[in-house]
Amino acid sequence: MQNFVSTHDVADISALIDLALKYKKNPSADKSLGIGKRLGLLFMNPSLRTRISTQIAAQNLGMESYVLNVGNDNWQLEFGEGAVMNGTTVEHIKDAAPIFGEYFDIIGLRTFPGLKDRDLDYSENVIRSLQMYCNIPVVSLESATLHPLQSLTDLITINENWNQPRKPKVVLTWAPHIKPIPQCVANSFAQWVNAWGKSDFVITHPEGFELDAVYTKGATITHNQEEALRDADFVYVKNWSSYQNYGQVKQDGAGWMLTEKHMSLTHDARTMHCLPVRRNVELSDEILDHPNCLTTTQSANRVWAAQAVLSELLRSQ
Ligand code: CP
């Protein structure tokens, strides 16, 4: 593996899941693999899980990790090609990225979309600029359109919670929110579940909240949430703002918030969410506090997903 920004970087998703589960059983199985190697973690946006779990993963492999909160710990970075830097940005990524490449062996970046200009966000100009100029492997810690470490974690979690011979029915359901949220987690979950190919995958959302077909192709898509939830084994809950009317929020989506009534349609489904979650807006207390809720397991599994990815990148160096 040379980089980790989408499924396209992974030759065998099932093998990567198996490696993560190996680390879950024995976190120090490869405790010397990263000795003498440094991981840089650049955060342009807040994080709880990604930041800590990736640092723990690096430590389990013997790597040192360094966190930079971009714009606070270092200079404000510019990503625009040909930019006249007479505003707030102080250092161009063209100048900073090669230095990161000198200091670190692997670099991770979190960058959220602006949700104003769809073409710009979907061009992934920020993470692509880092890839272009840093000369070391890049790990997405969530980019403008995708969140691959989260999605790998989600597949690990589904895999370890499923032991029947038939394929599980996995449903991705849109949930309400009060502000514009990126499509990254939903895009990425769809991309990974489709590429994995080991579930019956259904996506449900209100009209006007269709995701980019590049990611959803292969899934069954319906606007009827009840129909989607029927006999589900796993229900993944996530809000996203509109892709078509880019960044717009649905004001009257409250009926889409999952309650026990919705879950009674399912096959005693396990519920999932990447967190953070707004309680009783996106998901009700009764679902989040129910024993079938896997959110804490998902968050814990972020360590093993990151460890598997870093391990593969270290082995490729
Ligand atoms: N799920 C997730 O990426 O959490 P953080 O934003 O806290 O890292």
PDB file of N, CA and C and ligand atoms in Angstrom, residues 43 46-53 110 112 141-142 147 150 185 236 273-276 299 302, ligand 1:
ATOM      1  N   PHE A  43      -4.103  18.254  11.563  1.00  0.00           N
ATOM      2  CA  PHE A  43      -5.549  18.441  11.745  1.00  0.00           C
ATOM      3  C   PHE A  43      -5.933  19.867  11.393  1.00  0.00           C
ATOM      4  N   PRO A  46     -11.430  19.737  14.028  1.00  0.00           N
ATOM      5  CA  PRO A  46     -11.385  19.017  15.304  1.00  0.00           C
ATOM      6  C   PRO A  46     -11.502  17.498  15.150  1.00  0.00           C
ATOM      7  N   SER A  47     -11.073  16.786  16.171  1.00  0.00           N
ATOM      8  CA  SER A  47     -11.183  15.324  16.201  1.00  0.00           C
ATOM      9  C   SER A  47     -10.999  14.830  17.621  1.00  0.00           C
ATOM     10  N   LEU A  48     -11.743  13.811  17.988  1.00  0.00           N
ATOM     11  CA  LEU A  48     -11.492  13.076  19.229  1.00  0.00           C
ATOM     12  C   LEU A  48     -10.926  11.703  18.856  1.00  0.00           C
ATOM     13  N   ARG A  49     -11.749  10.898  18.171  1.00  0.00           N
ATOM     14  CA  ARG A  49     -11.420   9.504  17.905  1.00  0.00           C
ATOM     15  C   ARG A  49     -10.232   9.339  16.952  1.00  0.00           C
ATOM     16  N   THR A  50     -10.275  10.039  15.832  1.00  0.00           N
ATOM     17  CA  THR A  50      -9.247   9.838  14.806  1.00  0.00           C
ATOM     18  C   THR A  50      -7.873  10.188  15.355  1.00  0.00           C
ATOM     19  N   ARG A  51      -7.830  11.294  16.066  1.00  0.00           N
ATOM     20  CA  ARG A  51      -6.555  11.782  16.589  1.00  0.00           C
ATOM     21  C   ARG A  51      -5.944  10.788  17.583  1.00  0.00           C
ATOM     22  N   ILE A  52      -6.736  10.399  18.582  1.00  0.00           N
ATOM     23  CA  ILE A  52      -6.194   9.550  19.646  1.00  0.00           C
ATOM     24  C   ILE A  52      -5.949   8.127  19.143  1.00  0.00           C
ATOM     25  N   SER A  53      -6.913   7.572  18.399  1.00  0.00           N
ATOM     26  CA  SER A  53      -6.767   6.171  17.967  1.00  0.00           C
ATOM     27  C   SER A  53      -5.567   6.003  17.039  1.00  0.00           C
ATOM     28  N   ARG A 110      -6.383  15.590   8.196  1.00  0.00           N
ATOM     29  CA  ARG A 110      -7.839  15.788   8.279  1.00  0.00           C
ATOM     30  C   ARG A 110      -8.178  17.142   7.693  1.00  0.00           C
ATOM     31  N   PHE A 112     -11.834  19.112   6.264  1.00  0.00           N
ATOM     32  CA  PHE A 112     -13.264  19.068   5.943  1.00  0.00           C
ATOM     33  C   PHE A 112     -13.540  19.900   4.687  1.00  0.00           C
ATOM     34  N   LEU A 141      -7.286  11.236   7.187  1.00  0.00           N
ATOM     35  CA  LEU A 141      -7.903  11.193   8.517  1.00  0.00           C
ATOM     36  C   LEU A 141      -9.317  11.759   8.435  1.00  0.00           C
ATOM     37  N   GLU A 142      -9.853  11.817   7.247  1.00  0.00           N
ATOM     38  CA  GLU A 142     -11.131  12.338   6.762  1.00  0.00           C
ATOM     39  C   GLU A 142     -10.810  13.526   5.874  1.00  0.00           C
ATOM     40  N   HIS A 147     -13.979   9.240   4.246  1.00  0.00           N
ATOM     41  CA  HIS A 147     -13.420   8.999   5.588  1.00  0.00           C
ATOM     42  C   HIS A 147     -13.042   7.514   5.679  1.00  0.00           C
ATOM     43  N   GLN A 150     -12.592   5.495   9.032  1.00  0.00           N
ATOM     44  CA  GLN A 150     -13.872   5.210   9.664  1.00  0.00           C
ATOM     45  C   GLN A 150     -14.554   4.024   8.975  1.00  0.00           C
ATOM     46  N   VAL A 185     -18.690  10.645   5.332  1.00  0.00           N
ATOM     47  CA  VAL A 185     -18.868   9.352   6.008  1.00  0.00           C
ATOM     48  C   VAL A 185     -19.813   8.469   5.199  1.00  0.00           C
ATOM     49  N   TYR A 236     -26.809   1.661   9.834  1.00  0.00           N
ATOM     50  CA  TYR A 236     -25.795   2.707   9.986  1.00  0.00           C
ATOM     51  C   TYR A 236     -26.499   4.048   9.818  1.00  0.00           C
ATOM     52  N   HIS A 273     -23.017   4.331  14.307  1.00  0.00           N
ATOM     53  CA  HIS A 273     -22.828   5.752  13.983  1.00  0.00           C
ATOM     54  C   HIS A 273     -21.357   6.057  14.238  1.00  0.00           C
ATOM     55  N   CYS A 274     -20.773   6.903  13.408  1.00  0.00           N
ATOM     56  CA  CYS A 274     -19.324   7.155  13.539  1.00  0.00           C
ATOM     57  C   CYS A 274     -18.986   8.008  14.751  1.00  0.00           C
ATOM     58  N   LEU A 275     -19.940   8.764  15.282  1.00  0.00           N
ATOM     59  CA  LEU A 275     -19.739   9.746  16.356  1.00  0.00           C
ATOM     60  C   LEU A 275     -18.829  10.883  15.872  1.00  0.00           C
ATOM     61  N   PRO A 276     -18.973  12.113  16.347  1.00  0.00           N
ATOM     62  CA  PRO A 276     -19.924  12.506  17.385  1.00  0.00           C
ATOM     63  C   PRO A 276     -21.362  12.527  16.863  1.00  0.00           C
ATOM     64  N   SER A 299     -15.760   2.974  17.852  1.00  0.00           N
ATOM     65  CA  SER A 299     -14.700   3.913  18.243  1.00  0.00           C
ATOM     66  C   SER A 299     -13.460   3.171  18.720  1.00  0.00           C
ATOM     67  N   ARG A 302     -11.325   1.822  15.945  1.00  0.00           N
ATOM     68  CA  ARG A 302     -10.532   2.781  15.160  1.00  0.00           C
ATOM     69  C   ARG A 302      -9.027   2.527  15.349  1.00  0.00           C
TER      70      ARG A 302
HETATM   71  N1   CP B   1     -15.632   9.460  13.803  1.00  0.00           N
HETATM   72  C1   CP B   1     -14.624  10.360  13.852  1.00  0.00           C
HETATM   73  O1   CP B   1     -13.875  10.539  12.891  1.00  0.00           O
HETATM   74  O2   CP B   1     -14.493  10.981  15.048  1.00  0.00           O
HETATM   75  P1   CP B   1     -13.592  12.273  15.305  1.00  0.00           P
HETATM   76  O3   CP B   1     -14.135  13.364  14.402  1.00  0.00           O
HETATM   77  O4   CP B   1     -13.744  12.568  16.754  1.00  0.00           O
HETATM   78  O5   CP B   1     -12.184  11.951  14.940  1.00  0.00           O
END
